[in-house]
Coordinates of N, CA and C in Angstrom, one line a residue:
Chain V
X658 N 16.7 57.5 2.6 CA 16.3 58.8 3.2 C 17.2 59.1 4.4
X659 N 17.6 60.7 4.4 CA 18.2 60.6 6.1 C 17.4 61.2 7.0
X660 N 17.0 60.5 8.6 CA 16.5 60.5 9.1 C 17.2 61.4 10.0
X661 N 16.2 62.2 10.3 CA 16.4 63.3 11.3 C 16.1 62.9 12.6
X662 N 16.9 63.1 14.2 CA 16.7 62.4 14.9 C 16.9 63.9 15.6
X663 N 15.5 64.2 17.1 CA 15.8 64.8 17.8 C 15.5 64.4 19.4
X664 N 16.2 64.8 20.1 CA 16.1 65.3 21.4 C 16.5 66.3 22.1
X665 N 15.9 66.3 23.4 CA 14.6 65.3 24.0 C 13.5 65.5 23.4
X666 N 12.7 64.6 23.3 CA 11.4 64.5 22.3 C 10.5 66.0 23.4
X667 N 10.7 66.3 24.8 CA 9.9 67.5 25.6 C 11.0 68.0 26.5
X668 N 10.1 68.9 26.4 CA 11.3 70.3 27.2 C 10.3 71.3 28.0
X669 N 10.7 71.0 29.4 CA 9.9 72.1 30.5 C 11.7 73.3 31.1
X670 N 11.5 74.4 30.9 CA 12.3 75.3 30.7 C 11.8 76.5 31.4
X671 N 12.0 77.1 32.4 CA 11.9 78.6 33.3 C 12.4 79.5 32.4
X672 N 11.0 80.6 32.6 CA 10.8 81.7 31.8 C 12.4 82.5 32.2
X673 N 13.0 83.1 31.0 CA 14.3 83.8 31.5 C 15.7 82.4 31.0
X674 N 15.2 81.3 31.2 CA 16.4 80.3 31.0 C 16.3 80.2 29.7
X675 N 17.7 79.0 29.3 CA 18.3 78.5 28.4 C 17.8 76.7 27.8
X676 N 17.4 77.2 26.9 CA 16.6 75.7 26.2 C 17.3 75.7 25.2
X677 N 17.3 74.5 25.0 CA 18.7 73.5 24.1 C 18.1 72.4 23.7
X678 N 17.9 72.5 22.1 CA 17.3 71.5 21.4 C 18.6 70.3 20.7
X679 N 18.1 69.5 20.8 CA 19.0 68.6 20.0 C 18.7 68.0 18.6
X680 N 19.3 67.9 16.9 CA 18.6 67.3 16.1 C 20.1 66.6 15.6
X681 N 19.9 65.2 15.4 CA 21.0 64.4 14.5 C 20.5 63.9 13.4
X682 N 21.4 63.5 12.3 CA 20.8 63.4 11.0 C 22.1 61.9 10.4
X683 N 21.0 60.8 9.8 CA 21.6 59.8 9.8 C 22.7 60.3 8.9
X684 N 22.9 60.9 8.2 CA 23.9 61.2 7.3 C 24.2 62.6 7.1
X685 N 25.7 62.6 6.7 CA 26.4 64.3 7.0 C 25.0 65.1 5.9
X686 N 25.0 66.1 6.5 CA 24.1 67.3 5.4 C 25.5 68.6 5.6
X687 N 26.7 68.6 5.4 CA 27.5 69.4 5.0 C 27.6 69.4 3.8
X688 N 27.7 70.3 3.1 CA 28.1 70.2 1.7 C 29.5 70.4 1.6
X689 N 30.3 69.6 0.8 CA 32.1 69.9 0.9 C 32.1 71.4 -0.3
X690 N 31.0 70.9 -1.4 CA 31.5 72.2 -2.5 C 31.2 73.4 -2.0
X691 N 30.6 74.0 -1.2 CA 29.8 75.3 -0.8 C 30.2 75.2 1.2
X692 N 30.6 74.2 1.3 CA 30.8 74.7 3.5 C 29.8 74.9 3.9
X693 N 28.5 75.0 3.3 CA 27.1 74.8 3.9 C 26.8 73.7 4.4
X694 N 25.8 74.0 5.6 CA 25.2 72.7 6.2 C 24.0 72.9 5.9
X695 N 22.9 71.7 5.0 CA 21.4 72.0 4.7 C 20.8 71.6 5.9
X696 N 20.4 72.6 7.0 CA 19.6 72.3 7.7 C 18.7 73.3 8.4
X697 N 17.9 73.3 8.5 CA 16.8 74.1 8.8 C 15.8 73.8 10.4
X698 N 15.8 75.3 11.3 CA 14.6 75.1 12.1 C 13.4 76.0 12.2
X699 N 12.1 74.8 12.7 CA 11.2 75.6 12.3 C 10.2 75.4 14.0
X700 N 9.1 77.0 14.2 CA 8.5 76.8 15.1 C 7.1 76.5 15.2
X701 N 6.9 75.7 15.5 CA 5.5 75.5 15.5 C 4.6 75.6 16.7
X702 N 3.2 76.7 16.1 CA 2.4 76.5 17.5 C 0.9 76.1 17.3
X703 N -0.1 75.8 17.6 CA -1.1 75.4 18.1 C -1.9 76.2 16.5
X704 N -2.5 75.6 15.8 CA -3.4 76.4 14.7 C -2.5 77.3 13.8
X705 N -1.3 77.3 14.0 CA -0.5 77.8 13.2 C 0.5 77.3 12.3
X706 N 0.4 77.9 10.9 CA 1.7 76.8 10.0 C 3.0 77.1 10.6
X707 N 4.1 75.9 10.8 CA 5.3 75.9 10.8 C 5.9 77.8 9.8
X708 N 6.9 78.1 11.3 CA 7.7 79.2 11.6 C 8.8 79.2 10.9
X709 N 9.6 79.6 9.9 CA 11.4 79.1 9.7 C 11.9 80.3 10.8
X710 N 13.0 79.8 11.5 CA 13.3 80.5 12.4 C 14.9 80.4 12.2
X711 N 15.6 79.5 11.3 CA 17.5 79.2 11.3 C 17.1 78.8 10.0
X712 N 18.1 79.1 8.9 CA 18.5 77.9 8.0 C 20.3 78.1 8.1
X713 N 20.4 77.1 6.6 CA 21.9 76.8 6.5 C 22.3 76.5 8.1
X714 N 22.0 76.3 9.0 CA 22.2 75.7 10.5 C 22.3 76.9 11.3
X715 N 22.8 78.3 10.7 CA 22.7 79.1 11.7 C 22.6 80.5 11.4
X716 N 21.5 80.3 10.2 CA 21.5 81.7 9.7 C 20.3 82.2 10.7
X717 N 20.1 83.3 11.0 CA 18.5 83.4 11.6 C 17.7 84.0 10.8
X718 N 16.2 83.5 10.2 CA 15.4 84.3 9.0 C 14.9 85.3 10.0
X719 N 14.9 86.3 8.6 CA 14.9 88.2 9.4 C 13.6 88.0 10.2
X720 N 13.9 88.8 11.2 CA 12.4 88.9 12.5 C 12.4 88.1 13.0
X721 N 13.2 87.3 13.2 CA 13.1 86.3 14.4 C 14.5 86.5 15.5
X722 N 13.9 86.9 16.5 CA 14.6 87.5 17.8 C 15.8 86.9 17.5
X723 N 17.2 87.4 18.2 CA 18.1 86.9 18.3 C 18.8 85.9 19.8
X724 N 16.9 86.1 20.7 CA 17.8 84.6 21.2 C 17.8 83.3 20.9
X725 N 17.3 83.4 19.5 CA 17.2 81.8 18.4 C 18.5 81.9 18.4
X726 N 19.3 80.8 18.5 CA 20.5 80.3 17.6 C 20.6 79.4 17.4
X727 N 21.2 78.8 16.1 CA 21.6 77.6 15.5 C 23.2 77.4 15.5
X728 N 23.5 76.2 15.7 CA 24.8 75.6 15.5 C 24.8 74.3 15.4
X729 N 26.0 73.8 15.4 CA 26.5 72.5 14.4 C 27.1 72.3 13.1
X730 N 27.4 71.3 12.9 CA 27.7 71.1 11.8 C 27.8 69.1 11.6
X731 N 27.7 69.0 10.1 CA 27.8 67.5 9.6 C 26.6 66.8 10.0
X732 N 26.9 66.3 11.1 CA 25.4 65.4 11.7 C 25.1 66.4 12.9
X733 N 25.4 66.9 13.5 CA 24.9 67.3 14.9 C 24.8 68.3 15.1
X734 N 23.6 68.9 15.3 CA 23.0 70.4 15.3 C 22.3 70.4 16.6
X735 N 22.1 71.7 17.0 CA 21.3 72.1 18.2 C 21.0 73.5 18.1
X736 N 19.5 74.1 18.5 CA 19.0 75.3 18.6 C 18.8 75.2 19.7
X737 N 19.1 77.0 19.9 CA 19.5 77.2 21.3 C 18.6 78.4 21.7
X738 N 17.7 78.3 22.6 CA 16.8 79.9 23.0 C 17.5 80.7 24.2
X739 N 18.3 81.2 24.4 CA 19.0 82.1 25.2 C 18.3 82.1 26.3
X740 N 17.3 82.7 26.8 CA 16.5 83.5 27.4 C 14.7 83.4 27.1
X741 N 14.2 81.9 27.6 CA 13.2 81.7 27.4 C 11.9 83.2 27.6
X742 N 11.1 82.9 26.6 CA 10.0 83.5 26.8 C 8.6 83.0 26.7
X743 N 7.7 83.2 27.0 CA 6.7 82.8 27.5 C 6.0 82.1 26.2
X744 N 6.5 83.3 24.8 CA 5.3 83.2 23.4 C 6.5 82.2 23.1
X745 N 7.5 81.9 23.5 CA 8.6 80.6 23.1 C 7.7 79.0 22.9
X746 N 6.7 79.0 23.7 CA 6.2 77.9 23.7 C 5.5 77.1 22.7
X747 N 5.7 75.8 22.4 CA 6.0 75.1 20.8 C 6.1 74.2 20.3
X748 N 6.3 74.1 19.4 CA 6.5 72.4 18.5 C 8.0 72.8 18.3
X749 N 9.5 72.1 18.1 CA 10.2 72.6 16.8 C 10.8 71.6 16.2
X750 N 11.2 71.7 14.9 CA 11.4 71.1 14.0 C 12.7 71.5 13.8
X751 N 13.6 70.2 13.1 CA 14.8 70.4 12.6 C 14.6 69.8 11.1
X752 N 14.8 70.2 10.0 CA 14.6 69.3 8.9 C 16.2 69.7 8.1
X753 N 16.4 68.7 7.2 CA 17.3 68.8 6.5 C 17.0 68.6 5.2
X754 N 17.8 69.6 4.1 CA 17.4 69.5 2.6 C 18.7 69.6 2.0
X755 N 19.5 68.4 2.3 CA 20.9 68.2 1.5 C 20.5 67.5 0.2
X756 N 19.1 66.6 0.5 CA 19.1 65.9 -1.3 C 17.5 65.6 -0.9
X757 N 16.7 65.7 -1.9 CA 15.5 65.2 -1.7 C 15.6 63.7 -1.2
X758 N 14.4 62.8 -0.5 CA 13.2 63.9 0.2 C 13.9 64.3 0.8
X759 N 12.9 65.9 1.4 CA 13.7 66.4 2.7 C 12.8 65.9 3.8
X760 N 13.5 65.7 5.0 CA 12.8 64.9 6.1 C 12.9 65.9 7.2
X761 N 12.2 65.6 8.0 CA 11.7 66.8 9.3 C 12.2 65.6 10.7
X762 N 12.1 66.4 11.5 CA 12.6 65.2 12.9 C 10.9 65.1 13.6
X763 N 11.3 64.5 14.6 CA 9.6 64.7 15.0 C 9.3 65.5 15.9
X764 N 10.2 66.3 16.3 CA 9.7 67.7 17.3 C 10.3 67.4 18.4
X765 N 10.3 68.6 18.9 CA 10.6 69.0 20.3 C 9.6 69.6 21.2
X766 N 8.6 69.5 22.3 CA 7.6 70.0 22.4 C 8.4 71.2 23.3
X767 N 8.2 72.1 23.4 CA 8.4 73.2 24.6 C 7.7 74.1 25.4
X768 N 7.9 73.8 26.6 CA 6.7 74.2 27.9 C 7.3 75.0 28.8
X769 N 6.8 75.8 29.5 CA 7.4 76.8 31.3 C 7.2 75.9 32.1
X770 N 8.5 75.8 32.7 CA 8.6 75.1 33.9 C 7.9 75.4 34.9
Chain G
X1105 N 2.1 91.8 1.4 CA 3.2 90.8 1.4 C 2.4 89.5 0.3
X1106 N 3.3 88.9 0.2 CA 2.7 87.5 -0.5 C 2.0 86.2 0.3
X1107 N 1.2 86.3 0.3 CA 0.0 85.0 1.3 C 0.1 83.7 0.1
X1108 N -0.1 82.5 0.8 CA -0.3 81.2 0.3 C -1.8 81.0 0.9
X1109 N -2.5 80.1 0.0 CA -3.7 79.7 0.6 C -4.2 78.4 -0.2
X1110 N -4.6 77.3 1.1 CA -5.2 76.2 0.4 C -6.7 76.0 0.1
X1111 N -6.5 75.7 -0.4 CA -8.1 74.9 -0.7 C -8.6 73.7 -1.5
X1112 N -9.7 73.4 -1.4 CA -10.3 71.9 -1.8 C -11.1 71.3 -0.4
X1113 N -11.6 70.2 -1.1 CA -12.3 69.3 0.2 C -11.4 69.0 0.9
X1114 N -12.2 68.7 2.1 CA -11.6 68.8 3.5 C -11.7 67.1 3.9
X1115 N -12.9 66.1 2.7 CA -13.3 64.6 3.2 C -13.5 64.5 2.0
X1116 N -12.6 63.1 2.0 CA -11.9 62.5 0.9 C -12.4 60.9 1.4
X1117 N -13.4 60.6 -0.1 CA -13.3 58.8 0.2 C -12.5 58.1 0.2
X1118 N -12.0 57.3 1.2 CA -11.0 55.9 0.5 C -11.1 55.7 -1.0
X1119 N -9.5 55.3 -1.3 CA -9.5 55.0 -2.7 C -9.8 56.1 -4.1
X1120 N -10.1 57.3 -3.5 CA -10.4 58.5 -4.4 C -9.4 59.4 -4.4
X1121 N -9.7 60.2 -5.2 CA -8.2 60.9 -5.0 C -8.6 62.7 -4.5
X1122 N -7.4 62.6 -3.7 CA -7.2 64.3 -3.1 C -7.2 65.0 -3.9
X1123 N -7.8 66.4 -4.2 CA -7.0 67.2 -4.6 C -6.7 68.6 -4.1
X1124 N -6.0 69.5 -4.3 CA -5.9 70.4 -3.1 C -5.2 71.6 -4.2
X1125 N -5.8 72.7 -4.3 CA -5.2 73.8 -5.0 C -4.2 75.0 -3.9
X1126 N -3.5 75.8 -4.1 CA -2.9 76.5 -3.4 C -2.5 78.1 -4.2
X1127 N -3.3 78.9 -3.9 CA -3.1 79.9 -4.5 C -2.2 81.4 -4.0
X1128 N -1.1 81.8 -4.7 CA -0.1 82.7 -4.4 C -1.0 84.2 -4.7
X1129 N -1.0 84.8 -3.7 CA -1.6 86.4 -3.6 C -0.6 87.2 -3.4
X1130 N -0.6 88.4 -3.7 CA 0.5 89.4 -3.5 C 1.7 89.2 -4.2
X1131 N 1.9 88.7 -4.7 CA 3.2 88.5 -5.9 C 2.8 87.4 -6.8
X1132 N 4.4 87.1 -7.1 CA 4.1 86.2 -8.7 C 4.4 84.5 -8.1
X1133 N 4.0 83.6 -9.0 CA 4.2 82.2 -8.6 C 6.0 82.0 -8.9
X1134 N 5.7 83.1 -10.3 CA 7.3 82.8 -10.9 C 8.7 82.9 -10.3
X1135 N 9.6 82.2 -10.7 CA 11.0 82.1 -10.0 C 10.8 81.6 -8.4
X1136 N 10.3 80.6 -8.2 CA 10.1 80.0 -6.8 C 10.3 79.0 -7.4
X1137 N 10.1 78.1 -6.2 CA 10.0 76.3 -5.6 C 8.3 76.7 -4.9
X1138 N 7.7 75.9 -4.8 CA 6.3 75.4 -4.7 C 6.6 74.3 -3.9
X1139 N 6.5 73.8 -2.7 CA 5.7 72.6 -2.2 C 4.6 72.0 -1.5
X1140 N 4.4 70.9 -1.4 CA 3.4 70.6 -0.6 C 4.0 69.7 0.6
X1141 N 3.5 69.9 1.9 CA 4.0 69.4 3.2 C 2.8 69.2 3.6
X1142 N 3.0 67.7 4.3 CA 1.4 67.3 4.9 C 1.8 67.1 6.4
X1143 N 0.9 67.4 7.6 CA 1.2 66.5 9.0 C 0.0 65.9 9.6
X1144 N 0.2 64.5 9.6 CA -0.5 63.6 10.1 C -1.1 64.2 11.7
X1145 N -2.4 63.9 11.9 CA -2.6 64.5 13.6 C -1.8 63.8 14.6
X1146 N -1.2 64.7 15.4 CA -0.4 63.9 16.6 C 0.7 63.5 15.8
X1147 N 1.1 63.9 14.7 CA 2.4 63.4 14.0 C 3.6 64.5 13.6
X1148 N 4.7 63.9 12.6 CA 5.4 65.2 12.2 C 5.3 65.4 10.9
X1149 N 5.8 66.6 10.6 CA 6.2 66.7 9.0 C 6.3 65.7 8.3
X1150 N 6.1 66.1 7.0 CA 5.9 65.1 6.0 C 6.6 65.7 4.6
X1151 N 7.8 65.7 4.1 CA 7.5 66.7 2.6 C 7.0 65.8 1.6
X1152 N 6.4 66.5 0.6 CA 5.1 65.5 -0.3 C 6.3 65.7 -1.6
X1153 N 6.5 66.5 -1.9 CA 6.9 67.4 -2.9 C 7.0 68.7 -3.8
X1154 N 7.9 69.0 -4.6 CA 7.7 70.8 -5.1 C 7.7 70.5 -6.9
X1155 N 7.6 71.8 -7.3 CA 7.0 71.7 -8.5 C 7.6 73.4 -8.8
X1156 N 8.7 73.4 -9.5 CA 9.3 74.8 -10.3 C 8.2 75.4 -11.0
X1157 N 7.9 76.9 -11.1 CA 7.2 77.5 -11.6 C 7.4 76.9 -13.4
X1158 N 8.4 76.6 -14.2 CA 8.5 76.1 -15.5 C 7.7 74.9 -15.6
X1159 N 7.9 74.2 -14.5 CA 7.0 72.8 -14.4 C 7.8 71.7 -13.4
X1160 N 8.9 72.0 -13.7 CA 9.7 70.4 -12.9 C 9.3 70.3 -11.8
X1161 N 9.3 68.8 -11.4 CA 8.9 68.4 -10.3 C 9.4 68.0 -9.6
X1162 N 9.9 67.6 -8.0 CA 10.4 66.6 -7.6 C 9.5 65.6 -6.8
X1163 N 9.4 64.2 -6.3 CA 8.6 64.1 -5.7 C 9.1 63.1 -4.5
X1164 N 8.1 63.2 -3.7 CA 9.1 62.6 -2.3 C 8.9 60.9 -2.8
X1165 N 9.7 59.9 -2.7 CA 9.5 58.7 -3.6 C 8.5 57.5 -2.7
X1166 N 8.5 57.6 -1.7 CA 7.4 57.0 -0.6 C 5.8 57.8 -1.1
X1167 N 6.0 58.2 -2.2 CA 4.4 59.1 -2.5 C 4.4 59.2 -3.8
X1168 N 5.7 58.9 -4.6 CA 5.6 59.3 -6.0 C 4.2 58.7 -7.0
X1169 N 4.2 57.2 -6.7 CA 3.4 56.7 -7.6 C 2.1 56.7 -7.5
X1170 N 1.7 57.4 -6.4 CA 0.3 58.1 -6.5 C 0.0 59.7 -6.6
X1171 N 1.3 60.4 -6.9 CA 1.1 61.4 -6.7 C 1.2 62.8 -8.4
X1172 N 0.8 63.7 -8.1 CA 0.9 64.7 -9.2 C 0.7 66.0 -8.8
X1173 N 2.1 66.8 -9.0 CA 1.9 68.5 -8.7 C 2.2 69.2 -10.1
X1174 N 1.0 69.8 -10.3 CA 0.8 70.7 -11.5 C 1.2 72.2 -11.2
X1175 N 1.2 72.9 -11.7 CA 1.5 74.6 -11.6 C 0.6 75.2 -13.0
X1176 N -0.6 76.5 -12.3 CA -0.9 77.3 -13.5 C -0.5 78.2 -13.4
X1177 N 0.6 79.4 -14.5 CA 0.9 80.6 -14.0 C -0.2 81.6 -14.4
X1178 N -1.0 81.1 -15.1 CA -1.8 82.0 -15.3 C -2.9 82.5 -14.3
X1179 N -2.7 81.7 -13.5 CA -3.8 81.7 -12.2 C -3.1 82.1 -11.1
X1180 N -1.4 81.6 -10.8 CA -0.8 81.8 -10.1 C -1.7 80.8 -9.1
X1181 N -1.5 80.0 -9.2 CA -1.5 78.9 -8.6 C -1.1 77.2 -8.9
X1182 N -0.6 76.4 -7.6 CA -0.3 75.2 -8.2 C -1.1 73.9 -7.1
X1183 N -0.8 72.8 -7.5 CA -2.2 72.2 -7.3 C -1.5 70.8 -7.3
X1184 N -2.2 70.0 -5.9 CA -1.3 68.2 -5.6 C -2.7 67.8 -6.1
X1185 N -2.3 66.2 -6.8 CA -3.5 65.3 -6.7 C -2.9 64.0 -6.0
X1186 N -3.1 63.2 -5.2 CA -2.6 62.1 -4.2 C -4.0 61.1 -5.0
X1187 N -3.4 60.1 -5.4 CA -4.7 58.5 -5.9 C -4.4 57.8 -5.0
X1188 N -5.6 57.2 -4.7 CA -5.8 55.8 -4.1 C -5.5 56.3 -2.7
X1189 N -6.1 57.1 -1.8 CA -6.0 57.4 -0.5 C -6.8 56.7 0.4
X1190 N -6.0 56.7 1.5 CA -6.8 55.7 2.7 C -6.3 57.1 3.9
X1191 N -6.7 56.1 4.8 CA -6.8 56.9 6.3 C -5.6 57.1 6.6
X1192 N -4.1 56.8 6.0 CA -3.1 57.1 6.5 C -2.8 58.4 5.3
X1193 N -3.5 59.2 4.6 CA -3.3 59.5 4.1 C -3.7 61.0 4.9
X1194 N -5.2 61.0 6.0 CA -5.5 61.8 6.6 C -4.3 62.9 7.1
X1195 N -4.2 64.2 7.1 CA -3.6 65.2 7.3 C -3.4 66.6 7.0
X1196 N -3.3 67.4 7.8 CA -3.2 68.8 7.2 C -1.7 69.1 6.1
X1197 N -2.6 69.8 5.4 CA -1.6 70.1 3.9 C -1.8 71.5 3.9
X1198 N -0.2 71.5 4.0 CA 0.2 72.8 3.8 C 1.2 73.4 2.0
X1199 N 0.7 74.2 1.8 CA 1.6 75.0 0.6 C 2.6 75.8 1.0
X1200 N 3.8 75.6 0.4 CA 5.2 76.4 1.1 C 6.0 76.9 -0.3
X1201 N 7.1 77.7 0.4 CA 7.5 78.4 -0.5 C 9.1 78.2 -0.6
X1202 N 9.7 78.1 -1.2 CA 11.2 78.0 -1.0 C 12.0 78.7 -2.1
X1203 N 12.3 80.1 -1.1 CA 13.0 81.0 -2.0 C 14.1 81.1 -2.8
X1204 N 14.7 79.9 -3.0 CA 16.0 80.3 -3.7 C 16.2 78.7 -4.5
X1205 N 15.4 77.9 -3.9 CA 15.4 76.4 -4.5 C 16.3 75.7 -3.2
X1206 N 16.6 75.9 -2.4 CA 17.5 75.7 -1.5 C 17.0 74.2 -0.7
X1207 N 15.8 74.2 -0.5 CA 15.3 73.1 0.1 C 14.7 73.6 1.3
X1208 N 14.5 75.2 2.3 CA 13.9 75.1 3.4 C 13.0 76.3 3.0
X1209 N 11.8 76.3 3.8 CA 10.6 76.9 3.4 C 10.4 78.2 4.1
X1210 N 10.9 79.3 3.8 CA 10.5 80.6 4.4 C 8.5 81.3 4.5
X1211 N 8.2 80.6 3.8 CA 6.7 80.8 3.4 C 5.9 80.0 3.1
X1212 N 4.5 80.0 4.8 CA 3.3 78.8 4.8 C 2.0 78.8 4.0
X1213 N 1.5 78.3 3.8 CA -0.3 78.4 4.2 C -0.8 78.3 5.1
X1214 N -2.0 78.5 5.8 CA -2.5 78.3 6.8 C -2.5 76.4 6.6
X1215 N -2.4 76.1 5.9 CA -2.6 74.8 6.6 C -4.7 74.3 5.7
X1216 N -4.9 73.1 5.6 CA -6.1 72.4 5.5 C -6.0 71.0 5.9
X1217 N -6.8 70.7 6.7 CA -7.5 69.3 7.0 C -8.1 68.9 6.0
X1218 N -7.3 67.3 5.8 CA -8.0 66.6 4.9 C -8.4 65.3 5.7
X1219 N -9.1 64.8 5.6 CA -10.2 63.7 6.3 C -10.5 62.2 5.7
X1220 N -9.7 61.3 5.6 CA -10.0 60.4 4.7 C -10.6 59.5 5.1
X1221 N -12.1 59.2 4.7 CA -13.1 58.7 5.7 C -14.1 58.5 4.7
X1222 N -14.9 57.1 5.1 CA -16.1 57.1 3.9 C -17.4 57.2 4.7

């Protein structure tokens, strides 16, 4: 299986700042035939199901603000919130689906400084 | 829009088996990916497995040999059974959607607690 690896496992971040997630993945999720990378982020809050917020590493799914951003490529991905906001606060997930299973990382908690 | 929603018992004996239905509102089950995602409390994601509206399945292989995802289209609904559960089995189960077969889930359920406890 490849194992999704994130950090920092917690994130305290000032309303207005820049939060920077980190996810590594034991093995490339680029695909050579297609130049796609299978990887996916998701938000999660308190009583609520997981959010998809990026796929393909930096697509953003519609309605979701544009200070989400995704980048990376192969193993090394990072989601980026521009300009924290208050409802930003969270679980998030990085998961990859280059081959079944697909595996999730174990989060990133995010909090106001 | 189209809602997911679970249902079944919430407390499950050791050694019995789960089962957990998930039913599609507002559209059709057809031409989707179906899965089921569980999270342990205080834990992460889990993918269990999906199940094509024709029937195929995939299943995550750390779960396969107790596991079974069915699809009825006539109900528009599809449905996990997990055998031989124990307490590590405890977690909220979610139904998801994956629009293109691609492998990432645009569409949740709320989510259900299952309780594996005698």
């Amino acid at each position: 299986d490849i194992v999704m690896t994130q950090s920092p496992d917690s994130l305290a971040v000032s309303l207005g700042e820049r939060a920077t997630i980190n996810c590594k993945s034991s093995q490339n999720v680029l695909s050579s035939s297609n130049n796609k990378n299978y990887l996916a982020w998701y938000q999660v809050k308190p009583g609520q199901p997981p959010k998809l917020l990026i796929y393909w590493a930096s697509t953003r799914e519609s309605g979701v603000p544009d200070r989400f951003s995704g980048s990376g490529s192969g193993t090394d991905f990072t989601l980026t919130i521009s300009s924290l906001q208050a409802e930003d606060v969270a679980v998030y997930y990085c998961q990859h689906y280059y081959t079944a299973p697909y595996t999730f990382g174990l989060g990133t908690k995010l909090e106001i400084k | 829009q189209v809602q997911l929603q679970e249902s079944g018992p919430g407390l499950v004996k050791p050694s019995e088996t789960l089962s957990l239905t998930c039913t599609v509102s507002g559209g059709s089950i057809s031409n989707s990916y179906w899965s089921w995602i569980r999270q342990p409390p205080g834990k992460g994601l889990e993918w269990i497995g999906y199940i094509y509206y024709s029937g195929t399945t995939n299943y995550n292989p750390s779960l396969k040999s107790r596991l079974a995802i069915s699809v009825d289209t006539s109900k528009n609904q599809f449905s996990v059974k997990l055998s031989s559960v124990s307490a590590a089995d405890t977690a909220v189960y979610y139904c998801a959607r994956d629009d293109y077969g691609a492998g990432y889930f645009g569409l949740w359920g709320r989510g259900t607690l299952v309780t594996v406890s005698s």
